[in-house]
């Protein structure tokens, strides 16, 4: 149990670190949005391919041929998340962006459950309403928080992509090699999207920017996802969902300590409302019809 808790804690730190690394690289002028996304997804693809071969002895072609439509859908959702995530952190603080992403992902998964006709308990409905109210409150201009609409739209798109990816991931039979295939497809889609619709940025990537992108892709994304999917069956859905509530506070703390971001009462209060609403809904998940 101690090893499981430690593994879960390390994984959640890795997830929160993605926001800090992205913000540090892109907003710091070390790399462009497109380059960061490409380097990140490429590093994750290579890492997960290596892990799938070492741990499973299976190649990406074996998995890709098994269910190409599912893999393409997963790659599309992942590419959407990667590009929206990188673009948002040009202007969003790491902690604020993580909270908005977290809320968008939870609402996307909740909406997906409704559209798929899955049973949703009144408790989960109430929790989703509270979380949505917290997000609306967060978006209101107050205190020192300024929220550019284009960055908010980008993080919402990223949340839609990650929420869709999470819904698809519930059907995964062998998550590590399947995630490797999704990363490779996402890499191709990101490259194609940036070729067809280049972002209006002129800075070139320096060694620091590329290093941060590779660290985010290989370690906090690739290895983080692999570790998370490994321990997920031992945590269970409800405990896993509750554990992920720690990601926004960890990202906020990382932004304050490493990026000198401002911690305001408005951000703290809105965060508690969003996280509390999700926690309320999740604690009754096992009672859902």
PDB file of N, CA, C and O in Angstrom, residues 83-142:
ATOM      1  N   UNK A  83      -1.885  20.697 -28.527  1.00  0.00           N
ATOM      2  CA  UNK A  83      -1.794  22.004 -29.169  1.00  0.00           C
ATOM      3  C   UNK A  83      -2.513  23.073 -28.348  1.00  0.00           C
ATOM      4  O   UNK A  83      -1.995  24.177 -28.150  1.00  0.00           O
ATOM      5  N   UNK A  84      -3.711  22.757 -27.862  1.00  0.00           N
ATOM      6  CA  UNK A  84      -4.443  23.727 -27.044  1.00  0.00           C
ATOM      7  C   UNK A  84      -3.727  24.035 -25.742  1.00  0.00           C
ATOM      8  O   UNK A  84      -3.670  25.185 -25.289  1.00  0.00           O
ATOM      9  N   UNK A  85      -3.150  23.008 -25.138  1.00  0.00           N
ATOM     10  CA  UNK A  85      -2.422  23.132 -23.870  1.00  0.00           C
ATOM     11  C   UNK A  85      -1.230  24.077 -24.037  1.00  0.00           C
ATOM     12  O   UNK A  85      -1.037  25.011 -23.243  1.00  0.00           O
ATOM     13  N   UNK A  86      -0.421  23.864 -25.066  1.00  0.00           N
ATOM     14  CA  UNK A  86       0.762  24.695 -25.290  1.00  0.00           C
ATOM     15  C   UNK A  86       0.381  26.136 -25.604  1.00  0.00           C
ATOM     16  O   UNK A  86       1.005  27.084 -25.109  1.00  0.00           O
ATOM     17  N   UNK A  87      -0.645  26.318 -26.429  1.00  0.00           N
ATOM     18  CA  UNK A  87      -1.060  27.664 -26.821  1.00  0.00           C
ATOM     19  C   UNK A  87      -1.569  28.458 -25.617  1.00  0.00           C
ATOM     20  O   UNK A  87      -1.286  29.655 -25.485  1.00  0.00           O
ATOM     21  N   UNK A  88      -2.301  27.800 -24.732  1.00  0.00           N
ATOM     22  CA  UNK A  88      -2.894  28.496 -23.586  1.00  0.00           C
ATOM     23  C   UNK A  88      -1.839  29.087 -22.669  1.00  0.00           C
ATOM     24  O   UNK A  88      -2.023  30.174 -22.105  1.00  0.00           O
ATOM     25  N   UNK A  89      -0.699  28.387 -22.517  1.00  0.00           N
ATOM     26  CA  UNK A  89       0.291  28.828 -21.535  1.00  0.00           C
ATOM     27  C   UNK A  89       1.200  29.949 -22.036  1.00  0.00           C
ATOM     28  O   UNK A  89       2.138  30.342 -21.332  1.00  0.00           O
ATOM     29  N   UNK A  90       0.907  30.492 -23.203  1.00  0.00           N
ATOM     30  CA  UNK A  90       1.541  31.744 -23.587  1.00  0.00           C
ATOM     31  C   UNK A  90       1.089  32.864 -22.652  1.00  0.00           C
ATOM     32  O   UNK A  90       1.842  33.794 -22.359  1.00  0.00           O
ATOM     33  N   UNK A  91      -0.161  32.764 -22.172  1.00  0.00           N
ATOM     34  CA  UNK A  91      -0.739  33.861 -21.398  1.00  0.00           C
ATOM     35  C   UNK A  91      -1.283  33.442 -20.033  1.00  0.00           C
ATOM     36  O   UNK A  91      -1.480  34.297 -19.168  1.00  0.00           O
ATOM     37  N   UNK A  92      -1.539  32.167 -19.829  1.00  0.00           N
ATOM     38  CA  UNK A  92      -2.118  31.720 -18.563  1.00  0.00           C
ATOM     39  C   UNK A  92      -1.048  31.312 -17.569  1.00  0.00           C
ATOM     40  O   UNK A  92      -0.041  30.705 -17.941  1.00  0.00           O
ATOM     41  N   UNK A  93      -1.247  31.640 -16.284  1.00  0.00           N
ATOM     42  CA  UNK A  93      -0.379  31.110 -15.238  1.00  0.00           C
ATOM     43  C   UNK A  93      -0.562  29.601 -15.153  1.00  0.00           C
ATOM     44  O   UNK A  93      -1.623  29.065 -15.496  1.00  0.00           O
ATOM     45  N   UNK A  94       0.466  28.910 -14.668  1.00  0.00           N
ATOM     46  CA  UNK A  94       0.429  27.443 -14.612  1.00  0.00           C
ATOM     47  C   UNK A  94      -0.721  26.940 -13.749  1.00  0.00           C
ATOM     48  O   UNK A  94      -1.461  26.037 -14.135  1.00  0.00           O
ATOM     49  N   UNK A  95      -0.882  27.522 -12.557  1.00  0.00           N
ATOM     50  CA  UNK A  95      -1.936  27.062 -11.654  1.00  0.00           C
ATOM     51  C   UNK A  95      -3.323  27.344 -12.178  1.00  0.00           C
ATOM     52  O   UNK A  95      -4.211  26.484 -12.151  1.00  0.00           O
ATOM     53  N   UNK A  96      -3.534  28.551 -12.669  1.00  0.00           N
ATOM     54  CA  UNK A  96      -4.839  28.926 -13.207  1.00  0.00           C
ATOM     55  C   UNK A  96      -5.191  28.065 -14.408  1.00  0.00           C
ATOM     56  O   UNK A  96      -6.322  27.580 -14.543  1.00  0.00           O
ATOM     57  N   UNK A  97      -4.224  27.847 -15.293  1.00  0.00           N
ATOM     58  CA  UNK A  97      -4.475  27.022 -16.474  1.00  0.00           C
ATOM     59  C   UNK A  97      -4.821  25.596 -16.105  1.00  0.00           C
ATOM     60  O   UNK A  97      -5.714  24.988 -16.703  1.00  0.00           O
ATOM     61  N   UNK A  98      -4.133  25.051 -15.100  1.00  0.00           N
ATOM     62  CA  UNK A  98      -4.408  23.677 -14.674  1.00  0.00           C
ATOM     63  C   UNK A  98      -5.811  23.541 -14.108  1.00  0.00           C
ATOM     64  O   UNK A  98      -6.517  22.563 -14.368  1.00  0.00           O
ATOM     65  N   UNK A  99      -6.230  24.528 -13.326  1.00  0.00           N
ATOM     66  CA  UNK A  99      -7.582  24.475 -12.754  1.00  0.00           C
ATOM     67  C   UNK A  99      -8.632  24.541 -13.849  1.00  0.00           C
ATOM     68  O   UNK A  99      -9.615  23.787 -13.830  1.00  0.00           O
ATOM     69  N   UNK A 100      -8.438  25.436 -14.822  1.00  0.00           N
ATOM     70  CA  UNK A 100      -9.390  25.539 -15.931  1.00  0.00           C
ATOM     71  C   UNK A 100      -9.400  24.253 -16.758  1.00  0.00           C
ATOM     72  O   UNK A 100     -10.468  23.778 -17.162  1.00  0.00           O
ATOM     73  N   UNK A 101      -8.220  23.687 -17.001  1.00  0.00           N
ATOM     74  CA  UNK A 101      -8.141  22.427 -17.742  1.00  0.00           C
ATOM     75  C   UNK A 101      -8.858  21.322 -16.982  1.00  0.00           C
ATOM     76  O   UNK A 101      -9.635  20.552 -17.562  1.00  0.00           O
ATOM     77  N   UNK A 102      -8.603  21.252 -15.675  1.00  0.00           N
ATOM     78  CA  UNK A 102      -9.225  20.237 -14.834  1.00  0.00           C
ATOM     79  C   UNK A 102     -10.748  20.336 -14.905  1.00  0.00           C
ATOM     80  O   UNK A 102     -11.455  19.340 -15.078  1.00  0.00           O
ATOM     81  N   UNK A 103     -11.265  21.561 -14.786  1.00  0.00           N
ATOM     82  CA  UNK A 103     -12.715  21.743 -14.854  1.00  0.00           C
ATOM     83  C   UNK A 103     -13.276  21.370 -16.204  1.00  0.00           C
ATOM     84  O   UNK A 103     -14.322  20.715 -16.305  1.00  0.00           O
ATOM     85  N   UNK A 104     -12.571  21.765 -17.283  1.00  0.00           N
ATOM     86  CA  UNK A 104     -13.040  21.452 -18.637  1.00  0.00           C
ATOM     87  C   UNK A 104     -13.042  19.949 -18.890  1.00  0.00           C
ATOM     88  O   UNK A 104     -13.961  19.412 -19.517  1.00  0.00           O
ATOM     89  N   UNK A 105     -12.023  19.248 -18.388  1.00  0.00           N
ATOM     90  CA  UNK A 105     -11.954  17.795 -18.556  1.00  0.00           C
ATOM     91  C   UNK A 105     -13.108  17.117 -17.822  1.00  0.00           C
ATOM     92  O   UNK A 105     -13.788  16.234 -18.380  1.00  0.00           O
ATOM     93  N   UNK A 106     -13.337  17.518 -16.574  1.00  0.00           N
ATOM     94  CA  UNK A 106     -14.409  16.899 -15.793  1.00  0.00           C
ATOM     95  C   UNK A 106     -15.771  17.135 -16.429  1.00  0.00           C
ATOM     96  O   UNK A 106     -16.611  16.229 -16.504  1.00  0.00           O
ATOM     97  N   UNK A 107     -16.017  18.358 -16.918  1.00  0.00           N
ATOM     98  CA  UNK A 107     -17.295  18.664 -17.555  1.00  0.00           C
ATOM     99  C   UNK A 107     -17.452  17.921 -18.874  1.00  0.00           C
ATOM    100  O   UNK A 107     -18.559  17.492 -19.228  1.00  0.00           O
ATOM    101  N   UNK A 108     -16.348  17.759 -19.611  1.00  0.00           N
ATOM    102  CA  UNK A 108     -16.399  17.006 -20.863  1.00  0.00           C
ATOM    103  C   UNK A 108     -16.747  15.544 -20.597  1.00  0.00           C
ATOM    104  O   UNK A 108     -17.599  14.958 -21.292  1.00  0.00           O
ATOM    105  N   UNK A 109     -16.121  14.960 -19.595  1.00  0.00           N
ATOM    106  CA  UNK A 109     -16.390  13.560 -19.275  1.00  0.00           C
ATOM    107  C   UNK A 109     -17.811  13.387 -18.751  1.00  0.00           C
ATOM    108  O   UNK A 109     -18.493  12.400 -19.059  1.00  0.00           O
ATOM    109  N   UNK A 110     -18.266  14.351 -17.978  1.00  0.00           N
ATOM    110  CA  UNK A 110     -19.634  14.295 -17.465  1.00  0.00           C
ATOM    111  C   UNK A 110     -20.632  14.382 -18.624  1.00  0.00           C
ATOM    112  O   UNK A 110     -21.588  13.603 -18.702  1.00  0.00           O
ATOM    113  N   UNK A 111     -20.400  15.339 -19.554  1.00  0.00           N
ATOM    114  CA  UNK A 111     -21.283  15.490 -20.704  1.00  0.00           C
ATOM    115  C   UNK A 111     -21.243  14.248 -21.586  1.00  0.00           C
ATOM    116  O   UNK A 111     -22.271  13.807 -22.116  1.00  0.00           O
ATOM    117  N   UNK A 112     -20.037  13.678 -21.739  1.00  0.00           N
ATOM    118  CA  UNK A 112     -19.908  12.459 -22.528  1.00  0.00           C
ATOM    119  C   UNK A 112     -20.701  11.312 -21.943  1.00  0.00           C
ATOM    120  O   UNK A 112     -21.333  10.533 -22.675  1.00  0.00           O
ATOM    121  N   UNK A 113     -20.687  11.204 -20.627  1.00  0.00           N
ATOM    122  CA  UNK A 113     -21.456  10.144 -19.963  1.00  0.00           C
ATOM    123  C   UNK A 113     -22.948  10.309 -20.232  1.00  0.00           C
ATOM    124  O   UNK A 113     -23.664   9.327 -20.465  1.00  0.00           O
ATOM    125  N   UNK A 114     -23.417  11.559 -20.211  1.00  0.00           N
ATOM    126  CA  UNK A 114     -24.831  11.808 -20.490  1.00  0.00           C
ATOM    127  C   UNK A 114     -25.181  11.457 -21.934  1.00  0.00           C
ATOM    128  O   UNK A 114     -26.203  10.817 -22.199  1.00  0.00           O
ATOM    129  N   UNK A 115     -24.325  11.866 -22.870  1.00  0.00           N
ATOM    130  CA  UNK A 115     -24.587  11.600 -24.286  1.00  0.00           C
ATOM    131  C   UNK A 115     -24.553  10.111 -24.600  1.00  0.00           C
ATOM    132  O   UNK A 115     -25.267   9.644 -25.490  1.00  0.00           O
ATOM    133  N   UNK A 116     -23.721   9.373 -23.863  1.00  0.00           N
ATOM    134  CA  UNK A 116     -23.617   7.933 -24.079  1.00  0.00           C
ATOM    135  C   UNK A 116     -24.725   7.160 -23.362  1.00  0.00           C
ATOM    136  O   UNK A 116     -24.776   5.933 -23.444  1.00  0.00           O
ATOM    137  N   UNK A 117     -25.582   7.886 -22.654  1.00  0.00           N
ATOM    138  CA  UNK A 117     -26.704   7.245 -21.982  1.00  0.00           C
ATOM    139  C   UNK A 117     -26.329   6.503 -20.723  1.00  0.00           C
ATOM    140  O   UNK A 117     -27.076   5.625 -20.270  1.00  0.00           O
ATOM    141  N   UNK A 118     -25.197   6.857 -20.119  1.00  0.00           N
ATOM    142  CA  UNK A 118     -24.786   6.202 -18.883  1.00  0.00           C
ATOM    143  C   UNK A 118     -25.562   6.783 -17.703  1.00  0.00           C
ATOM    144  O   UNK A 118     -25.926   7.958 -17.699  1.00  0.00           O
ATOM    145  N   UNK A 119     -25.787   5.973 -16.702  1.00  0.00           N
ATOM    146  CA  UNK A 119     -26.504   6.429 -15.524  1.00  0.00           C
ATOM    147  C   UNK A 119     -25.704   7.472 -14.754  1.00  0.00           C
ATOM    148  O   UNK A 119     -24.517   7.286 -14.516  1.00  0.00           O
ATOM    149  N   UNK A 120     -26.356   8.566 -14.392  1.00  0.00           N
ATOM    150  CA  UNK A 120     -25.702   9.629 -13.619  1.00  0.00           C
ATOM    151  C   UNK A 120     -26.544   9.897 -12.384  1.00  0.00           C
ATOM    152  O   UNK A 120     -27.730  10.208 -12.479  1.00  0.00           O
ATOM    153  N   UNK A 121     -25.935   9.786 -11.219  1.00  0.00           N
ATOM    154  CA  UNK A 121     -26.658   9.958  -9.967  1.00  0.00           C
ATOM    155  C   UNK A 121     -26.950  11.430  -9.703  1.00  0.00           C
ATOM    156  O   UNK A 121     -26.236  12.322 -10.190  1.00  0.00           O
ATOM    157  N   UNK A 122     -27.988  11.732  -8.910  1.00  0.00           N
ATOM    158  CA  UNK A 122     -28.261  13.123  -8.531  1.00  0.00           C
ATOM    159  C   UNK A 122     -27.070  13.779  -7.833  1.00  0.00           C
ATOM    160  O   UNK A 122     -26.834  14.972  -7.991  1.00  0.00           O
ATOM    161  N   UNK A 123     -26.319  12.983  -7.055  1.00  0.00           N
ATOM    162  CA  UNK A 123     -25.148  13.522  -6.372  1.00  0.00           C
ATOM    163  C   UNK A 123     -24.110  14.010  -7.381  1.00  0.00           C
ATOM    164  O   UNK A 123     -23.505  15.067  -7.208  1.00  0.00           O
ATOM    165  N   UNK A 124     -23.895  13.237  -8.445  1.00  0.00           N
ATOM    166  CA  UNK A 124     -22.929  13.647  -9.461  1.00  0.00           C
ATOM    167  C   UNK A 124     -23.431  14.856 -10.224  1.00  0.00           C
ATOM    168  O   UNK A 124     -22.644  15.734 -10.603  1.00  0.00           O
ATOM    169  N   UNK A 125     -24.726  14.937 -10.479  1.00  0.00           N
ATOM    170  CA  UNK A 125     -25.294  16.115 -11.123  1.00  0.00           C
ATOM    171  C   UNK A 125     -25.063  17.359 -10.280  1.00  0.00           C
ATOM    172  O   UNK A 125     -24.668  18.415 -10.781  1.00  0.00           O
ATOM    173  N   UNK A 126     -25.307  17.225  -8.976  1.00  0.00           N
ATOM    174  CA  UNK A 126     -25.101  18.353  -8.073  1.00  0.00           C
ATOM    175  C   UNK A 126     -23.643  18.770  -8.018  1.00  0.00           C
ATOM    176  O   UNK A 126     -23.329  19.970  -8.026  1.00  0.00           O
ATOM    177  N   UNK A 127     -22.743  17.787  -7.964  1.00  0.00           N
ATOM    178  CA  UNK A 127     -21.317  18.097  -7.933  1.00  0.00           C
ATOM    179  C   UNK A 127     -20.860  18.813  -9.186  1.00  0.00           C
ATOM    180  O   UNK A 127     -20.070  19.763  -9.133  1.00  0.00           O
ATOM    181  N   UNK A 128     -21.375  18.381 -10.347  1.00  0.00           N
ATOM    182  CA  UNK A 128     -21.019  19.029 -11.610  1.00  0.00           C
ATOM    183  C   UNK A 128     -21.522  20.470 -11.649  1.00  0.00           C
ATOM    184  O   UNK A 128     -20.829  21.366 -12.148  1.00  0.00           O
ATOM    185  N   UNK A 129     -22.714  20.695 -11.107  1.00  0.00           N
ATOM    186  CA  UNK A 129     -23.267  22.060 -11.074  1.00  0.00           C
ATOM    187  C   UNK A 129     -22.419  22.976 -10.199  1.00  0.00           C
ATOM    188  O   UNK A 129     -22.154  24.137 -10.556  1.00  0.00           O
ATOM    189  N   UNK A 130     -21.974  22.456  -9.050  1.00  0.00           N
ATOM    190  CA  UNK A 130     -21.124  23.259  -8.155  1.00  0.00           C
ATOM    191  C   UNK A 130     -19.786  23.562  -8.825  1.00  0.00           C
ATOM    192  O   UNK A 130     -19.285  24.694  -8.769  1.00  0.00           O
ATOM    193  N   UNK A 131     -19.181  22.542  -9.467  1.00  0.00           N
ATOM    194  CA  UNK A 131     -17.901  22.742 -10.144  1.00  0.00           C
ATOM    195  C   UNK A 131     -18.035  23.768 -11.266  1.00  0.00           C
ATOM    196  O   UNK A 131     -17.156  24.629 -11.450  1.00  0.00           O
ATOM    197  N   UNK A 132     -19.122  23.715 -12.029  1.00  0.00           N
ATOM    198  CA  UNK A 132     -19.348  24.672 -13.109  1.00  0.00           C
ATOM    199  C   UNK A 132     -19.503  26.086 -12.549  1.00  0.00           C
ATOM    200  O   UNK A 132     -18.970  27.052 -13.114  1.00  0.00           O
ATOM    201  N   UNK A 133     -20.215  26.189 -11.424  1.00  0.00           N
ATOM    202  CA  UNK A 133     -20.364  27.502 -10.788  1.00  0.00           C
ATOM    203  C   UNK A 133     -19.010  28.056 -10.359  1.00  0.00           C
ATOM    204  O   UNK A 133     -18.744  29.257 -10.493  1.00  0.00           O
ATOM    205  N   UNK A 134     -18.142  27.191  -9.856  1.00  0.00           N
ATOM    206  CA  UNK A 134     -16.804  27.619  -9.464  1.00  0.00           C
ATOM    207  C   UNK A 134     -15.990  28.117 -10.648  1.00  0.00           C
ATOM    208  O   UNK A 134     -15.257  29.116 -10.551  1.00  0.00           O
ATOM    209  N   UNK A 135     -16.124  27.440 -11.796  1.00  0.00           N
ATOM    210  CA  UNK A 135     -15.411  27.869 -12.998  1.00  0.00           C
ATOM    211  C   UNK A 135     -15.928  29.224 -13.492  1.00  0.00           C
ATOM    212  O   UNK A 135     -15.152  30.089 -13.898  1.00  0.00           O
ATOM    213  N   UNK A 136     -17.255  29.404 -13.450  1.00  0.00           N
ATOM    214  CA  UNK A 136     -17.830  30.685 -13.864  1.00  0.00           C
ATOM    215  C   UNK A 136     -17.328  31.801 -12.952  1.00  0.00           C
ATOM    216  O   UNK A 136     -16.961  32.891 -13.410  1.00  0.00           O
ATOM    217  N   UNK A 137     -17.290  31.533 -11.661  1.00  0.00           N
ATOM    218  CA  UNK A 137     -16.791  32.516 -10.698  1.00  0.00           C
ATOM    219  C   UNK A 137     -15.320  32.845 -10.978  1.00  0.00           C
ATOM    220  O   UNK A 137     -14.900  33.993 -10.926  1.00  0.00           O
ATOM    221  N   UNK A 138     -14.560  31.818 -11.308  1.00  0.00           N
ATOM    222  CA  UNK A 138     -13.144  32.020 -11.602  1.00  0.00           C
ATOM    223  C   UNK A 138     -12.951  32.905 -12.824  1.00  0.00           C
ATOM    224  O   UNK A 138     -12.015  33.707 -12.901  1.00  0.00           O
ATOM    225  N   UNK A 139     -13.835  32.759 -13.812  1.00  0.00           N
ATOM    226  CA  UNK A 139     -13.712  33.518 -15.053  1.00  0.00           C
ATOM    227  C   UNK A 139     -14.112  34.980 -14.894  1.00  0.00           C
ATOM    228  O   UNK A 139     -13.794  35.807 -15.743  1.00  0.00           O
ATOM    229  N   UNK A 140     -14.826  35.301 -13.820  1.00  0.00           N
ATOM    230  CA  UNK A 140     -15.233  36.681 -13.604  1.00  0.00           C
ATOM    231  C   UNK A 140     -14.019  37.549 -13.276  1.00  0.00           C
ATOM    232  O   UNK A 140     -13.168  37.145 -12.483  1.00  0.00           O
ATOM    233  N   UNK A 141     -13.920  38.717 -13.878  1.00  0.00           N
ATOM    234  CA  UNK A 141     -12.767  39.593 -13.598  1.00  0.00           C
ATOM    235  C   UNK A 141     -12.821  40.133 -12.175  1.00  0.00           C
ATOM    236  O   UNK A 141     -13.718  40.887 -11.815  1.00  0.00           O
ATOM    237  N   UNK A 142     -11.879  39.704 -11.374  1.00  0.00           N
ATOM    238  CA  UNK A 142     -11.865  40.114  -9.976  1.00  0.00           C
ATOM    239  C   UNK A 142     -10.437  40.016  -9.453  1.00  0.00           C
ATOM    240  O   UNK A 142      -9.675  39.130  -9.829  1.00  0.00           O
TER     241      UNK A 142
END
